[in-house]
PDB file of C-alpha atoms in Angstrom:
ATOM      1  CA  MET A   1       0.286  -0.012  -0.067  1.00 75.00           C
ATOM      2  CA  GLY A   2       2.806   2.483   0.913  1.00 70.00           C
ATOM      3  CA  ALA A   3       4.048   2.043  -2.619  1.00 75.00           C
ATOM      4  CA  ALA A   4       0.784   2.559  -4.415  1.00 74.00           C
ATOM      5  CA  VAL A   5      -0.078   5.844  -1.973  1.00 73.00           C
ATOM      6  CA  ALA A   6       3.518   6.282  -3.076  1.00 75.00           C
ATOM      7  CA  GLY A   7       2.664   5.978  -6.947  1.00 76.00           C
ATOM      8  CA  VAL A   8      -0.499   8.140  -6.190  1.00 75.00           C
ATOM      9  CA  ILE A   9       1.506  10.804  -4.785  1.00 82.00           C
ATOM     10  CA  VAL A  10       4.209  10.481  -7.681  1.00 76.00           C
ATOM     11  CA  ALA A  11       1.425  10.561 -10.361  1.00 77.00           C
ATOM     12  CA  GLY A  12      -0.101  13.643  -8.547  1.00 79.00           C
ATOM     13  CA  PHE A  13       2.952  15.679  -9.085  1.00 78.00           C
ATOM     14  CA  ALA A  14       3.564  14.533 -12.326  1.00 80.00           C
ATOM     15  CA  TRP A  15      -0.287  15.526 -13.020  1.00 86.00           C
ATOM     16  CA  ASN A  16       0.510  19.189 -11.354  1.00 82.00           C
ATOM     17  CA  ALA A  17       4.157  19.515 -13.196  1.00 82.00           C
ATOM     18  CA  LEU A  18       2.363  18.173 -16.561  1.00 81.00           C
ATOM     19  CA  SER A  19      -0.390  20.838 -15.748  1.00 86.00           C
ATOM     20  CA  ARG A  20       1.747  24.034 -14.810  1.00 87.00           C
ATOM     21  CA  TYR A  21       3.642  23.126 -17.755  1.00 86.00           C
ATOM     22  CA  GLN A  22       0.682  23.608 -20.357  1.00 90.00           C
ATOM     23  CA  ALA A  23      -0.298  26.257 -18.536  1.00 90.00           C
ATOM     24  CA  GLN A  24       3.086  28.199 -18.705  1.00 90.00           C
ATOM     25  CA  ARG A  25       3.135  26.898 -22.099  1.00 90.00           C
ATOM     26  CA  HIS A  26      -0.673  28.256 -22.604  1.00 90.00           C
ATOM     27  CA  ALA A  27       0.785  31.906 -21.391  1.00 91.00           C
ATOM     28  CA  ASP A  28       3.890  31.858 -23.755  1.00 90.00           C
ATOM     29  CA  GLU A  29       1.297  31.399 -26.799  1.00 93.00           C
ATOM     30  CA  ILE A  30      -0.858  33.990 -25.240  1.00 93.00           C
ATOM     31  CA  THR A  31       1.651  36.457 -24.539  1.00 93.00           C
ATOM     32  CA  GLN A  32       3.210  36.155 -27.888  1.00 93.00           C
ATOM     33  CA  ASP A  33       0.052  36.470 -29.850  1.00 92.00           C
ATOM     34  CA  LEU A  34      -0.321  39.682 -27.530  1.00 93.00           C
ATOM     35  CA  ALA A  35       3.456  40.908 -28.758  1.00 93.00           C
ATOM     36  CA  ARG A  36       2.572  39.925 -32.433  1.00 94.00           C
ATOM     37  CA  THR A  37      -0.856  41.870 -32.357  1.00 94.00           C
ATOM     38  CA  ALA A  38       1.199  44.868 -30.711  1.00 94.00           C
ATOM     39  CA  ALA A  39       3.443  44.808 -33.686  1.00 94.00           C
ATOM     40  CA  GLN A  40       0.740  44.517 -36.324  1.00 95.00           C
ATOM     41  CA  ASN A  41      -0.686  47.334 -34.619  1.00 94.00           C
ATOM     42  CA  ALA A  42       2.381  49.288 -34.652  1.00 94.00           C
ATOM     43  CA  GLU A  43       3.096  48.644 -37.915  1.00 94.00           C
ATOM     44  CA  GLN A  44      -0.694  49.623 -38.804  1.00 95.00           C
ATOM     45  CA  ALA A  45      -0.458  53.162 -36.931  1.00 95.00           C
ATOM     46  CA  GLN A  46       2.824  53.894 -38.518  1.00 95.00           C
ATOM     47  CA  GLU A  47       1.390  53.540 -41.653  1.00 95.00           C
ATOM     48  CA  HIS A  48      -1.558  55.395 -40.959  1.00 95.00           C
ATOM     49  CA  ALA A  49       0.780  57.869 -39.438  1.00 96.00           C
ATOM     50  CA  ARG A  50       2.832  57.839 -43.135  1.00 96.00           C
ATOM     51  CA  GLN A  51      -0.213  58.107 -45.363  1.00 96.00           C
ATOM     52  CA  PHE A  52      -1.943  60.545 -42.743  1.00 95.00           C
ATOM     53  CA  HIS A  53       1.714  62.714 -43.637  1.00 96.00           C
ATOM     54  CA  ALA A  54       1.776  62.252 -47.113  1.00 95.00           C
ATOM     55  CA  GLN A  55      -1.995  63.161 -47.470  1.00 96.00           C
ATOM     56  CA  VAL A  56      -1.625  66.563 -45.612  1.00 96.00           C
ATOM     57  CA  ALA A  57       1.701  67.095 -47.356  1.00 96.00           C
ATOM     58  CA  ALA A  58      -0.159  66.829 -50.505  1.00 95.00           C
ATOM     59  CA  SER A  59      -3.044  68.771 -49.581  1.00 96.00           C
ATOM     60  CA  LEU A  60      -0.398  71.343 -48.654  1.00 95.00           C
ATOM     61  CA  ASN A  61       1.018  71.141 -51.596  1.00 96.00           C
ATOM     62  CA  GLN A  62      -2.238  72.028 -53.599  1.00 96.00           C
ATOM     63  CA  GLN A  63      -3.245  74.478 -51.380  1.00 96.00           C
ATOM     64  CA  GLN A  64       0.172  76.212 -52.351  1.00 96.00           C
ATOM     65  CA  GLU A  65      -0.292  75.321 -56.303  1.00 96.00           C
ATOM     66  CA  ASP A  66      -4.041  76.656 -55.955  1.00 96.00           C
ATOM     67  CA  ARG A  67      -2.831  79.640 -53.936  1.00 96.00           C
ATOM     68  CA  TYR A  68      -0.817  80.520 -56.781  1.00 96.00           C
ATOM     69  CA  ASN A  69      -3.013  79.891 -59.583  1.00 96.00           C
ATOM     70  CA  THR A  70      -5.061  82.295 -57.907  1.00 97.00           C
ATOM     71  CA  ASN A  71      -2.663  84.576 -57.459  1.00 96.00           C
ATOM     72  CA  GLN A  72      -1.965  84.369 -61.653  1.00 96.00           C
ATOM     73  CA  GLN A  73      -5.743  84.655 -62.423  1.00 97.00           C
ATOM     74  CA  VAL A  74      -5.938  87.770 -60.058  1.00 96.00           C
ATOM     75  CA  SER A  75      -2.625  89.602 -61.633  1.00 96.00           C
ATOM     76  CA  GLU A  76      -4.037  88.493 -64.967  1.00 96.00           C
ATOM     77  CA  GLN A  77      -7.298  89.846 -64.688  1.00 97.00           C
ATOM     78  CA  ALA A  78      -5.791  93.102 -63.157  1.00 97.00           C
ATOM     79  CA  ARG A  79      -3.626  93.582 -66.040  1.00 97.00           C
ATOM     80  CA  GLN A  80      -7.096  92.638 -68.120  1.00 97.00           C
ATOM     81  CA  TYR A  81      -8.777  95.024 -66.045  1.00 97.00           C
ATOM     82  CA  GLN A  82      -5.584  98.061 -66.294  1.00 97.00           C
ATOM     83  CA  ALA A  83      -6.135  97.102 -70.557  1.00 96.00           C
ATOM     84  CA  ALA A  84      -9.492  98.150 -70.371  1.00 97.00           C
ATOM     85  CA  LEU A  85      -9.264 100.992 -68.663  1.00 97.00           C
ATOM     86  CA  ALA A  86      -6.739 102.340 -70.400  1.00 97.00           C
ATOM     87  CA  MET A  87      -8.402 101.631 -73.817  1.00 97.00           C
ATOM     88  CA  ARG A  88     -11.801 103.426 -72.579  1.00 96.00           C
ATOM     89  CA  GLN A  89     -10.395 106.176 -71.192  1.00 97.00           C
ATOM     90  CA  ARG A  90      -8.368 106.564 -74.207  1.00 96.00           C
ATOM     91  CA  ARG A  91     -11.589 106.348 -76.109  1.00 95.00           C
ATOM     92  CA  GLN A  92     -12.987 108.730 -73.768  1.00 95.00           C
ATOM     93  CA  GLN A  93     -10.679 111.517 -74.459  1.00 94.00           C
ATOM     94  CA  GLN A  94     -10.995 110.813 -78.202  1.00 93.00           C
ATOM     95  CA  GLU A  95     -14.735 111.259 -77.608  1.00 89.00           C
ATOM     96  CA  ALA A  96     -14.347 114.636 -76.005  1.00 87.00           C
ATOM     97  CA  ALA A  97     -11.533 115.690 -78.348  1.00 86.00           C
ATOM     98  CA  LEU A  98     -13.900 114.949 -81.085  1.00 85.00           C
ATOM     99  CA  GLN A  99     -16.802 116.089 -78.891  1.00 80.00           C
ATOM    100  CA  GLN A 100     -15.104 119.655 -78.509  1.00 81.00           C
ATOM    101  CA  GLN A 101     -14.492 119.454 -82.135  1.00 83.00           C
ATOM    102  CA  ARG A 102     -17.967 119.819 -82.493  1.00 83.00           C
ATOM    103  CA  PHE A 103     -18.035 122.812 -80.603  1.00 85.00           C
ATOM    104  CA  MET A 104     -15.062 124.916 -82.126  1.00 90.00           C
ATOM    105  CA  LEU A 105     -15.943 127.412 -84.166  1.00 90.00           C
ATOM    106  CA  GLY A 106     -14.999 126.580 -88.447  1.00 87.00           C
ATOM    107  CA  PRO A 107     -13.153 128.796 -90.263  1.00 90.00           C
ATOM    108  CA  ASP A 108     -16.057 130.573 -92.003  1.00 90.00           C
ATOM    109  CA  GLN A 109     -17.488 131.423 -88.357  1.00 92.00           C
ATOM    110  CA  LYS A 110     -16.821 134.172 -85.660  1.00 92.00           C
ATOM    111  CA  CYS A 111     -18.088 134.794 -82.613  1.00 93.00           C
ATOM    112  CA  VAL A 112     -19.628 138.292 -82.609  1.00 92.00           C
ATOM    113  CA  GLY A 113     -21.950 139.711 -79.813  1.00 93.00           C
ATOM    114  CA  GLY A 114     -21.721 136.398 -78.092  1.00 93.00           C
ATOM    115  CA  VAL A 115     -23.503 134.389 -80.930  1.00 94.00           C
ATOM    116  CA  VAL A 116     -22.047 132.003 -83.810  1.00 94.00           C
ATOM    117  CA  ILE A 117     -22.011 133.856 -87.262  1.00 92.00           C
ATOM    118  CA  ASN A 118     -21.477 132.041 -90.313  1.00 93.00           C
ATOM    119  CA  ALA A 119     -18.990 133.861 -93.041  1.00 90.00           C
ATOM    120  CA  ARG A 120     -19.650 132.611 -96.672  1.00 88.00           C
ATOM    121  CA  GLY A 121     -18.072 134.917 -99.187  1.00 83.00           C
ATOM    122  CA  SER A 122     -19.321 138.341 -98.249  1.00 86.00           C
ATOM    123  CA  SER A 123     -22.399 137.220 -96.415  1.00 90.00           C
ATOM    124  CA  TYR A 124     -22.693 136.955 -93.175  1.00 90.00           C
ATOM    125  CA  SER A 125     -25.859 134.677 -91.297  1.00 91.00           C
ATOM    126  CA  GLN A 126     -26.182 133.698 -87.237  1.00 91.00           C
ATOM    127  CA  ALA A 127     -25.576 129.896 -86.645  1.00 90.00           C
ATOM    128  CA  ILE A 128     -29.358 128.676 -85.725  1.00 89.00           C
ATOM    129  CA  GLY A 129     -29.541 125.779 -83.171  1.00 88.00           C
ATOM    130  CA  PRO A 130     -32.010 122.892 -83.393  1.00 88.00           C
ATOM    131  CA  ASP A 131     -34.498 124.722 -81.394  1.00 89.00           C
ATOM    132  CA  GLY A 132     -34.249 127.653 -83.596  1.00 89.00           C
ATOM    133  CA  GLN A 133     -32.313 130.235 -81.919  1.00 91.00           C
ATOM    134  CA  PRO A 134     -29.248 131.675 -82.685  1.00 93.00           C
ATOM    135  CA  ILE A 135     -25.905 129.728 -80.844  1.00 93.00           C
ATOM    136  CA  PRO A 136     -24.335 131.212 -78.166  1.00 94.00           C
ATOM    137  CA  CYS A 137     -20.420 131.061 -77.910  1.00 92.00           C
ATOM    138  CA  THR A 138     -17.511 132.396 -76.689  1.00 91.00           C
ATOM    139  CA  GLY A 139     -14.098 133.297 -77.972  1.00 90.00           C
ATOM    140  CA  GLN A 140     -13.631 130.344 -80.309  1.00 90.00           C
ATOM    141  CA  THR A 141     -16.254 127.631 -78.679  1.00 88.00           C
ATOM    142  CA  ALA A 142     -19.811 127.339 -79.254  1.00 89.00           C
ATOM    143  CA  THR A 143     -22.557 126.241 -75.940  1.00 87.00           C
ATOM    144  CA  GLU A 144     -24.334 124.361 -78.484  1.00 85.00           C
ATOM    145  CA  PRO A 145     -22.971 121.387 -81.291  1.00 82.00           C
ATOM    146  CA  LEU A 146     -21.643 123.211 -84.764  1.00 79.00           C
ATOM    147  CA  ARG A 147     -21.666 119.695 -86.157  1.00 65.00           C
TER     148      ARG A 147
END
């Protein structure tokens, strides 16, 4: 019986040792799985960070390019506006000069007593406006268009 009890005790120790070994092995497997998962998560986080960094850099580059293009467009529009403004001012000056010429007395006209007088050869007549009244003048300029 002593041998049987000793056999049971030895078997119990063996069972305990085997159980501990399996528990330790299972714990090591879990630890390795956790370490692998943590390493994969770290790699994924690094990849995500690289992608995010690339997206931010691309976005900044795009914004910079957009700002450059906008500045180019604004500069071109300003140049076109200035050119159109200069043309409009020239046209207005030309029109003003033409308008002023319409008010200037011609070589066959004189301002006498504040009224435009037409001289054709040896005959003289008052210049008459659209309202039928004589056209007033000052110096070499009439107050109404003559032509």
